[in-house]
């Protein structure tokens, strides 16, 4: 089963001002984007649309400051295009065009801001950040390292599942079964379960996630 | 990694069986017959047909598979009761490196391996980069693992395993997915390692260069000893 040479959280090496910002600052800015987009409509619909539009412009501009390209932005938006269209249609129908625009702009701004965070921060740093974030929960039995590893594995798994879909689609086409939903979905499920088992075995083989109890 | 002399893998009546797939049957299905072996040589090859039990035998060594009967000890540690310690002293390389590399890029996967060493972030990153450079993979450090060739992936997998300096290296058909050049590159790397190596392979020319060869047939050891004799026995078994 092939994978795709596409990383959801693909880090783009660089030395831009955004790259140089500490992870904590980037995370706070991401939070600020989300809060602005969610809270501004509470003042008024017009205020929400204006603030969210301005936020979207700033976030889009930040992409270029970070040295990221149009294809990178488009790829992030394309992945959720169908959902954006459906949400926009519903919002327009229920609340009118201004609300529809505000909701869509809020989603796009937040996703693009997340895109900047992951593109300008190596996964290793993200893992350390996540581990630090969960650290206070360690006293209640949480394992910060395991939590960050889980997130990393999730990021690694998404390209595999996308690749599995592509492979199964091609195989179904080759057998003239492209309209057969079962032929296009069941092998993906089987491959994904197999992948999960293989990943678990690989982690166990490397002693990652094991407790240290029996190590002298 | 002061490997060779003190390393030993000791199996005493170590067999593997699984519950029957037919619920009406009361007998477990044998995967590996109870084996009593001491593996102390520096380079040991395991050959046999597909499905003969080679991988199960290798997985017994690092505790990925636990014996249904008997015991397995690695350097005096029981794989059942001291699994973590055993896994940390036995590096395992899989046939398909994509099963092994769990992070998005070689650099990140190396750093994941090095997390166990409790290094600082900067030191960990520098060490990972240095290891990759040593393997001639420095220019691919930030590439997606899906962009690497089969040989580059297998070398990366080997690097991630050796980064934590295991005492013993177990390789499950590591050259099956590689072309001739990549196989040679991998073997050149293995040749200079101080670790004890236990490797399953279908490459009989390669097996002939090992110190000891085990022939596995139908879940049991059909021959154990001299490489040339082992290969002749294996050829006879498969009628080749």
Short mmCIF file of C-alpha atoms in Angstrom, two decimals:
data_model
loop_
_atom_site.label_atom_id
_atom_site.label_comp_id
_atom_site.label_asym_id
_atom_site.label_seq_id
_atom_site.Cartn_x
_atom_site.Cartn_y
_atom_site.Cartn_z
CA UNK A 1 0.00 0.00 0.00
CA UNK A 2 1.64 3.22 -1.07
CA UNK A 3 1.66 6.36 0.96
CA UNK A 4 1.48 9.87 -0.28
CA UNK A 5 4.50 12.13 -0.27
CA UNK A 6 2.32 14.62 1.48
CA UNK A 7 2.55 15.56 5.07
CA UNK A 8 -0.41 17.04 6.86
CA UNK A 9 1.81 18.85 9.29
CA UNK A 10 4.69 19.13 6.87
CA UNK A 11 7.40 21.37 8.26
CA UNK A 12 8.86 23.77 5.74
CA UNK A 13 12.41 24.66 6.79
CA UNK A 14 13.10 28.39 6.81
CA UNK A 15 14.41 31.34 8.73
CA UNK A 16 11.49 33.75 8.41
CA UNK A 17 10.32 35.90 11.34
CA UNK A 18 7.44 33.44 11.80
CA UNK A 19 9.85 30.51 11.95
CA UNK A 20 11.86 32.29 14.62
CA UNK A 21 8.87 32.95 16.90
CA UNK A 22 8.79 30.69 19.96
CA UNK A 23 6.20 27.91 19.81
CA UNK A 24 4.29 29.39 22.76
CA UNK A 25 3.85 32.73 20.95
CA UNK A 26 2.69 31.00 17.78
CA UNK A 27 0.20 28.92 19.77
CA UNK A 28 -1.13 32.06 21.49
CA UNK A 29 -1.53 33.83 18.14
CA UNK A 30 -3.44 30.81 16.82
CA UNK A 31 -5.66 30.98 19.89
CA UNK A 32 -6.15 34.72 19.30
CA UNK A 33 -7.27 34.07 15.72
CA UNK A 34 -9.81 31.50 16.93
CA UNK A 35 -11.11 33.80 19.71
CA UNK A 36 -11.43 36.81 17.35
CA UNK A 37 -13.32 34.75 14.78
CA UNK A 38 -15.63 33.16 17.33
CA UNK A 39 -16.23 36.12 19.67
CA UNK A 40 -16.57 39.03 17.26
CA UNK A 41 -19.99 37.93 15.88
CA UNK A 42 -21.31 38.16 19.43
CA UNK A 43 -20.99 41.98 19.18
CA UNK A 44 -22.92 42.18 15.90
CA UNK A 45 -23.10 40.33 12.60
CA UNK A 46 -21.42 43.26 10.80
CA UNK A 47 -18.63 43.53 13.40
CA UNK A 48 -18.08 39.78 13.16
CA UNK A 49 -17.80 39.89 9.38
CA UNK A 50 -15.38 42.85 9.46
CA UNK A 51 -13.13 41.47 12.22
CA UNK A 52 -13.07 37.97 10.72
CA UNK A 53 -12.29 39.35 7.24
CA UNK A 54 -9.45 41.43 8.65
CA UNK A 55 -8.14 38.40 10.56
CA UNK A 56 -8.25 36.32 7.40
CA UNK A 57 -6.24 38.94 5.51
CA UNK A 58 -3.62 39.07 8.29
CA UNK A 59 -3.37 35.27 8.42
CA UNK A 60 -3.06 35.02 4.63
CA UNK A 61 -0.35 37.71 4.67
CA UNK A 62 1.47 35.81 7.42
CA UNK A 63 1.67 32.82 5.08
CA UNK A 64 3.77 34.84 2.69
CA UNK A 65 5.86 36.34 5.48
CA UNK A 66 6.59 32.74 6.53
CA UNK A 67 7.74 32.00 2.97
CA UNK A 68 4.86 29.60 2.26
CA UNK A 69 3.51 29.38 -1.25
CA UNK A 70 0.04 29.65 -2.83
CA UNK A 71 -0.11 25.88 -3.49
CA UNK A 72 0.39 25.27 0.22
CA UNK A 73 -2.53 27.58 1.08
CA UNK A 74 -4.71 26.11 -1.65
CA UNK A 75 -3.96 22.57 -0.50
CA UNK A 76 -5.11 23.38 3.02
CA UNK A 77 -8.35 24.93 1.72
CA UNK A 78 -8.96 22.28 -0.96
CA UNK A 79 -9.08 19.52 1.64
CA UNK A 80 -12.20 21.04 3.20
CA UNK A 81 -13.72 22.67 0.11
CA UNK A 82 -16.78 20.44 -0.08
CA UNK A 83 -17.56 21.05 3.60
CA UNK A 84 -17.09 24.79 3.15
CA UNK A 85 -19.56 24.82 0.27
CA UNK A 86 -22.15 22.84 2.23
CA UNK A 87 -21.74 24.99 5.35
CA UNK A 88 -21.89 28.20 3.32
CA UNK A 89 -25.06 27.08 1.55
CA UNK A 90 -26.76 26.20 4.81
CA UNK A 91 -25.72 29.43 6.55
CA UNK A 92 -26.81 31.57 3.58
CA UNK A 93 -30.18 29.80 3.48
CA UNK A 94 -30.72 30.15 7.25
CA UNK A 95 -29.07 33.50 8.10
CA UNK A 96 -28.10 35.31 4.93
CA UNK A 97 -24.88 36.02 3.00
CA UNK A 98 -23.07 38.06 5.67
CA UNK A 99 -23.25 35.30 8.27
CA UNK A 100 -22.33 32.70 5.65
CA UNK A 101 -19.24 34.73 4.75
CA UNK A 102 -18.28 35.24 8.42
CA UNK A 103 -18.54 31.53 9.21
CA UNK A 104 -16.54 30.45 6.16
CA UNK A 105 -13.89 33.14 6.69
CA UNK A 106 -13.58 32.09 10.35
CA UNK A 107 -13.01 28.44 9.41
CA UNK A 108 -10.51 29.29 6.68
CA UNK A 109 -8.62 31.77 8.89
CA UNK A 110 -8.33 29.25 11.73
CA UNK A 111 -7.23 26.40 9.47
CA UNK A 112 -4.68 28.64 7.72
CA UNK A 113 -3.35 29.82 11.07
CA UNK A 114 -2.91 26.18 12.13
CA UNK A 115 -1.21 25.57 8.80
CA UNK A 116 1.31 28.32 9.57
CA UNK A 117 2.00 26.86 13.00
CA UNK A 118 2.69 23.35 11.66
CA UNK A 119 4.61 24.56 8.60
CA UNK A 120 7.00 26.72 10.62
CA UNK A 121 7.53 24.39 13.59
CA UNK A 122 9.34 21.03 13.38
CA UNK A 123 7.22 18.12 14.59
CA UNK A 124 9.76 17.43 17.30
CA UNK A 125 9.20 20.92 18.74
CA UNK A 126 5.45 20.47 18.51
CA UNK A 127 5.76 17.21 20.44
CA UNK A 128 7.83 18.87 23.14
CA UNK A 129 5.25 21.66 23.32
CA UNK A 130 2.39 19.20 23.62
CA UNK A 131 4.27 17.23 26.27
CA UNK A 132 4.84 20.44 28.23
CA UNK A 133 1.16 21.35 27.89
CA UNK A 134 0.05 18.00 29.29
CA UNK A 135 2.76 17.93 31.97
CA UNK A 136 0.48 19.29 34.76
CA UNK A 137 -1.80 16.28 34.19
CA UNK A 138 1.07 13.90 34.97
CA UNK A 139 0.14 14.04 38.67
CA UNK A 140 -3.22 12.50 37.73
CA UNK A 141 -1.52 9.64 35.89
CA UNK A 142 -1.31 11.13 32.38
CA UNK A 143 1.84 10.39 30.40
CA UNK A 144 2.86 13.54 28.46
CA UNK A 145 5.39 11.70 26.25
CA UNK A 146 2.82 9.12 25.27
CA UNK A 147 0.28 11.83 24.50
CA UNK A 148 2.64 13.70 22.18
CA UNK A 149 3.69 10.45 20.52
CA UNK A 150 0.03 9.63 19.87
CA UNK A 151 -0.48 12.96 18.13
CA UNK A 152 2.65 12.41 16.03
CA UNK A 153 1.42 8.98 14.99
CA UNK A 154 -1.91 10.46 14.00
CA UNK A 155 -0.13 12.97 11.75
CA UNK A 156 1.95 10.20 10.23
CA UNK A 157 -1.10 8.00 9.62
CA UNK A 158 -3.16 10.45 7.60
CA UNK A 159 -0.97 10.26 4.45
CA UNK A 160 -1.10 6.48 4.67
CA UNK A 161 -4.89 6.42 4.75
CA UNK A 162 -5.04 8.87 1.83
CA UNK A 163 -2.63 6.60 -0.05
CA UNK A 164 -4.75 3.56 0.79
CA UNK A 165 -7.83 5.28 -0.66
CA UNK A 166 -5.92 6.06 -3.87
CA UNK A 167 -4.60 2.51 -4.19
CA UNK A 168 -7.97 0.91 -3.60
CA UNK A 169 -9.63 3.29 -6.06
CA UNK A 170 -7.09 2.33 -8.74
CA UNK A 171 -7.53 -1.37 -7.99
CA UNK A 172 -11.32 -1.04 -8.17
CA UNK A 173 -11.04 0.80 -11.51
CA UNK A 174 -8.74 -1.88 -12.89
CA UNK A 175 -11.41 -4.47 -12.11
CA UNK A 176 -14.29 -2.32 -13.36
CA UNK A 177 -15.64 -1.91 -9.83
CA UNK A 178 -15.27 1.86 -9.48
CA UNK A 179 -18.98 2.22 -8.63
CA UNK A 180 -18.92 -0.54 -6.05
CA UNK A 181 -18.85 1.19 -2.66
CA UNK A 182 -17.86 -1.99 -0.82
CA UNK A 183 -14.94 -2.68 -3.17
CA UNK A 184 -13.73 0.89 -2.64
CA UNK A 185 -14.08 1.06 1.12
CA UNK A 186 -13.58 -2.36 2.71
CA UNK A 187 -9.95 -2.80 1.57
CA UNK A 188 -9.16 0.64 2.98
CA UNK A 189 -10.51 -0.42 6.38
CA UNK A 190 -8.52 -3.68 6.26
CA UNK A 191 -5.33 -1.89 5.19
CA UNK A 192 -5.76 0.73 7.90
CA UNK A 193 -6.24 -1.90 10.61
CA UNK A 194 -3.15 -3.72 9.26
CA UNK A 195 -1.21 -0.47 9.32
CA UNK A 196 -2.25 0.21 12.91
CA UNK A 197 -1.09 -3.26 13.95
CA UNK A 198 2.22 -2.84 12.13
CA UNK A 199 2.76 0.56 13.75
CA UNK A 200 2.07 -0.91 17.18
CA UNK A 201 4.53 -3.69 16.53
CA UNK A 202 7.17 -1.22 15.31
CA UNK A 203 6.74 0.90 18.44
CA UNK A 204 6.98 -2.16 20.66
CA UNK A 205 10.09 -3.34 18.81
CA UNK A 206 11.74 0.01 19.47
CA UNK A 207 10.69 0.01 23.12
CA UNK A 208 8.80 3.29 22.61
CA UNK A 209 5.92 3.85 24.96
CA UNK A 210 7.05 1.00 27.21
CA UNK A 211 7.20 1.63 30.95
CA UNK A 212 10.68 1.79 32.45
CA UNK A 213 9.85 -0.58 35.32
CA UNK A 214 11.98 -3.52 34.26
CA UNK A 215 14.94 -1.56 32.93
CA UNK A 216 17.95 -1.55 35.20
CA UNK B 1 27.51 -1.58 22.81
CA UNK B 2 30.34 -3.80 23.99
CA UNK B 3 28.52 -6.51 22.21
CA UNK B 4 29.87 -9.73 20.96
CA UNK B 5 31.50 -11.82 23.70
CA UNK B 6 28.85 -11.60 26.40
CA UNK B 7 25.77 -11.69 24.14
CA UNK B 8 23.70 -14.79 24.21
CA UNK B 9 20.18 -15.70 23.27
CA UNK B 10 19.00 -18.79 25.12
CA UNK B 11 15.77 -20.57 24.23
CA UNK B 12 14.66 -23.46 26.39
CA UNK B 13 11.69 -25.39 25.03
CA UNK B 14 10.44 -22.15 23.48
CA UNK B 15 7.46 -22.92 21.26
CA UNK B 16 4.67 -20.82 19.83
CA UNK B 17 1.11 -21.91 19.18
CA UNK B 18 -2.14 -20.09 18.57
CA UNK B 19 -5.75 -21.00 19.38
CA UNK B 20 -7.47 -23.01 16.63
CA UNK B 21 -9.40 -21.01 14.04
CA UNK B 22 -12.06 -23.74 14.01
CA UNK B 23 -14.03 -23.38 17.29
CA UNK B 24 -14.86 -27.11 17.19
CA UNK B 25 -11.19 -28.01 17.41
CA UNK B 26 -9.63 -28.37 20.86
CA UNK B 27 -6.02 -28.38 19.69
CA UNK B 28 -3.93 -25.23 19.36
CA UNK B 29 -2.21 -24.64 16.05
CA UNK B 30 1.56 -24.95 16.31
CA UNK B 31 3.55 -22.11 14.71
CA UNK B 32 6.93 -23.00 16.12
CA UNK B 33 7.83 -26.31 17.75
CA UNK B 34 9.49 -26.10 21.19
CA UNK B 35 13.11 -25.13 20.51
CA UNK B 36 16.16 -25.36 22.73
CA UNK B 37 18.91 -23.19 21.28
CA UNK B 38 21.79 -21.03 22.39
CA UNK B 39 22.65 -18.35 19.86
CA UNK B 40 26.02 -16.87 20.70
CA UNK B 41 27.78 -16.52 17.35
CA UNK B 42 28.42 -13.05 15.96
CA UNK B 43 26.45 -13.53 12.72
CA UNK B 44 23.60 -15.98 12.49
CA UNK B 45 21.35 -16.43 9.45
CA UNK B 46 17.90 -17.98 9.44
CA UNK B 47 16.68 -19.42 6.15
CA UNK B 48 13.50 -21.24 5.18
CA UNK B 49 10.45 -21.09 2.96
CA UNK B 50 7.75 -18.43 3.34
CA UNK B 51 5.52 -19.27 6.30
CA UNK B 52 8.05 -21.70 7.77
CA UNK B 53 8.29 -19.80 11.09
CA UNK B 54 11.42 -17.65 10.53
CA UNK B 55 9.75 -14.38 11.52
CA UNK B 56 8.18 -15.96 14.60
CA UNK B 57 11.59 -17.22 15.69
CA UNK B 58 13.09 -13.74 15.25
CA UNK B 59 10.20 -12.10 17.10
CA UNK B 60 10.80 -14.40 20.04
CA UNK B 61 14.22 -12.83 20.46
CA UNK B 62 12.99 -9.33 21.27
CA UNK B 63 9.76 -10.31 22.94
CA UNK B 64 7.46 -9.19 20.14
CA UNK B 65 6.16 -12.75 20.32
CA UNK B 66 6.09 -14.49 23.69
CA UNK B 67 6.63 -18.25 23.86
CA UNK B 68 3.55 -20.35 24.55
CA UNK B 69 5.84 -22.91 26.14
CA UNK B 70 9.35 -22.61 27.58
CA UNK B 71 11.42 -19.48 28.00
CA UNK B 72 13.63 -17.09 26.04
CA UNK B 73 16.44 -15.22 27.74
CA UNK B 74 18.52 -12.50 26.10
CA UNK B 75 21.71 -11.64 27.96
CA UNK B 76 20.14 -13.23 31.02
CA UNK B 77 16.88 -11.27 30.77
CA UNK B 78 13.58 -13.05 30.37
CA UNK B 79 11.59 -11.76 27.38
CA UNK B 80 8.33 -12.27 29.26
CA UNK B 81 9.13 -10.63 32.59
CA UNK B 82 11.73 -8.09 31.43
CA UNK B 83 10.28 -7.23 28.04
CA UNK B 84 11.18 -3.54 28.07
CA UNK B 85 14.81 -4.18 28.98
CA UNK B 86 15.05 -6.88 26.31
CA UNK B 87 13.57 -4.66 23.61
CA UNK B 88 15.99 -1.92 24.47
CA UNK B 89 18.94 -4.23 24.06
CA UNK B 90 17.67 -5.90 20.88
CA UNK B 91 17.23 -3.74 17.78
CA UNK B 92 14.72 -5.08 15.28
CA UNK B 93 14.66 -4.19 11.58
CA UNK B 94 11.49 -5.12 9.69
CA UNK B 95 11.18 -6.28 6.08
CA UNK B 96 9.20 -3.19 5.14
CA UNK B 97 10.79 -0.03 6.55
CA UNK B 98 7.50 1.83 6.12
CA UNK B 99 6.14 -0.33 8.94
CA UNK B 100 9.05 0.75 11.07
CA UNK B 101 9.37 4.46 10.39
CA UNK B 102 6.57 6.01 12.38
CA UNK B 103 7.37 9.69 12.04
CA UNK B 104 6.87 11.90 9.00
CA UNK B 105 10.57 12.53 8.21
CA UNK B 106 13.89 10.73 8.81
CA UNK B 107 15.10 13.51 11.10
CA UNK B 108 12.00 13.27 13.29
CA UNK B 109 12.14 9.48 13.40
CA UNK B 110 15.77 9.56 14.49
CA UNK B 111 14.91 12.11 17.16
CA UNK B 112 12.08 9.88 18.33
CA UNK B 113 14.56 7.04 18.85
CA UNK B 114 16.88 9.38 20.74
CA UNK B 115 14.12 10.56 23.10
CA UNK B 116 14.90 7.55 25.28
CA UNK B 117 18.37 8.93 25.89
CA UNK B 118 16.92 12.00 27.64
CA UNK B 119 19.06 14.41 25.63
CA UNK B 120 18.31 18.11 25.34
CA UNK B 121 16.35 19.23 22.29
CA UNK B 122 19.31 20.82 20.54
CA UNK B 123 21.63 17.94 21.30
CA UNK B 124 19.03 15.45 20.11
CA UNK B 125 18.54 17.28 16.83
CA UNK B 126 22.28 17.58 16.26
CA UNK B 127 22.87 13.93 17.03
CA UNK B 128 20.05 12.84 14.71
CA UNK B 129 21.43 15.02 11.92
CA UNK B 130 24.93 13.64 12.47
CA UNK B 131 23.72 10.03 12.32
CA UNK B 132 21.80 10.68 9.11
CA UNK B 133 24.83 12.38 7.58
CA UNK B 134 26.94 9.37 8.55
CA UNK B 135 24.55 7.16 6.61
CA UNK B 136 24.69 9.49 3.60
CA UNK B 137 21.09 10.54 4.24
CA UNK B 138 21.74 14.06 5.49
CA UNK B 139 20.19 15.69 2.42
CA UNK B 140 16.98 13.71 3.01
CA UNK B 141 16.62 14.58 6.69
CA UNK B 142 13.52 16.73 6.17
CA UNK B 143 11.99 14.75 3.31
CA UNK B 144 8.80 12.79 3.71
CA UNK B 145 9.61 9.14 4.32
CA UNK B 146 7.26 8.43 1.41
CA UNK B 147 9.61 10.32 -0.89
CA UNK B 148 12.60 8.08 -0.09
CA UNK B 149 13.60 5.12 -2.23
CA UNK B 150 13.37 1.61 -0.79
CA UNK B 151 17.11 1.57 -0.08
CA UNK B 152 17.05 4.98 1.58
CA UNK B 153 14.10 3.92 3.74
CA UNK B 154 15.80 0.70 4.84
CA UNK B 155 19.01 2.57 5.67
CA UNK B 156 16.96 5.10 7.64
CA UNK B 157 15.24 2.27 9.50
CA UNK B 158 18.63 0.75 10.30
CA UNK B 159 19.93 4.13 11.48
CA UNK B 160 16.94 4.64 13.79
CA UNK B 161 17.50 1.22 15.35
CA UNK B 162 21.26 1.59 15.75
CA UNK B 163 20.97 5.15 17.10
CA UNK B 164 20.23 3.72 20.54
CA UNK B 165 23.18 1.29 20.38
CA UNK B 166 21.49 -2.07 20.94
CA UNK B 167 23.63 -5.09 21.87
CA UNK B 168 21.96 -7.37 19.35
CA UNK B 169 20.50 -6.60 15.92
CA UNK B 170 17.69 -8.76 14.55
CA UNK B 171 16.74 -8.27 10.91
CA UNK B 172 13.69 -9.86 9.31
CA UNK B 173 14.45 -10.25 5.59
CA UNK B 174 15.79 -6.70 5.32
CA UNK B 175 16.81 -7.02 1.66
CA UNK B 176 13.59 -8.50 0.29
CA UNK B 177 12.35 -5.16 -1.05
CA UNK B 178 15.78 -3.91 -2.16
CA UNK B 179 17.56 -4.04 -5.50
CA UNK B 180 21.09 -5.41 -5.81
CA UNK B 181 22.86 -2.10 -5.22
CA UNK B 182 20.82 -1.22 -2.15
CA UNK B 183 21.25 -4.74 -0.78
CA UNK B 184 25.02 -4.36 -1.12
CA UNK B 185 24.95 -0.96 0.55
CA UNK B 186 22.94 -2.39 3.44
CA UNK B 187 25.19 -5.41 3.83
CA UNK B 188 28.32 -3.24 3.73
CA UNK B 189 26.83 -1.35 6.66
CA UNK B 190 26.02 -4.52 8.58
CA UNK B 191 29.51 -5.93 7.97
CA UNK B 192 31.19 -3.25 10.06
CA UNK B 193 28.79 -3.39 13.01
CA UNK B 194 30.05 -4.71 16.34
CA UNK B 195 26.58 -5.98 17.30
CA UNK B 196 25.61 -9.63 17.21
CA UNK B 197 23.40 -10.06 14.14
CA UNK B 198 20.55 -12.52 13.67
CA UNK B 199 19.01 -12.18 10.22
CA UNK B 200 16.43 -14.09 8.21
CA UNK B 201 16.98 -14.03 4.47
CA UNK B 202 16.11 -15.69 1.18
CA UNK B 203 19.50 -14.69 -0.21
CA UNK B 204 21.49 -17.93 0.04
CA UNK B 205 24.70 -16.31 -1.21
CA UNK B 206 24.46 -13.90 1.69
CA UNK B 207 23.57 -16.64 4.18
CA UNK B 208 26.72 -18.51 3.13
CA UNK B 209 28.84 -15.69 4.58
CA UNK B 210 27.40 -16.06 8.11
CA UNK B 211 28.97 -17.94 11.02
CA UNK B 212 25.98 -20.17 11.62
CA UNK B 213 22.81 -20.89 9.67
CA UNK B 214 19.51 -22.24 10.94
CA UNK B 215 17.15 -23.86 8.45
CA UNK B 216 13.53 -23.56 9.53
CA UNK B 217 11.00 -25.86 7.98
CA UNK B 218 7.37 -26.24 8.96
CA UNK B 219 7.88 -24.55 12.33
CA UNK B 220 10.92 -26.52 13.40
CA UNK B 221 14.70 -26.37 13.01
CA UNK B 222 15.58 -28.73 10.17
CA UNK B 223 19.31 -27.98 10.35
CA UNK B 224 21.56 -25.86 12.52
CA UNK B 225 25.24 -25.33 11.86
CA UNK B 226 27.64 -24.89 8.97
CA UNK B 227 26.36 -22.48 6.29
CA UNK B 228 27.24 -24.61 3.26
CA UNK B 229 25.65 -27.70 4.72
CA UNK B 230 22.61 -25.66 5.80
CA UNK B 231 22.11 -24.30 2.29
CA UNK B 232 22.46 -27.77 0.75
CA UNK B 233 19.88 -29.07 3.25
CA UNK B 234 17.50 -26.21 2.46
CA UNK B 235 17.82 -26.81 -1.29
CA UNK B 236 17.02 -30.46 -0.71
CA UNK B 237 13.99 -29.57 1.39
CA UNK B 238 12.46 -27.31 -1.25
CA UNK B 239 13.57 -29.55 -4.14
CA UNK B 240 15.68 -26.85 -5.78
#
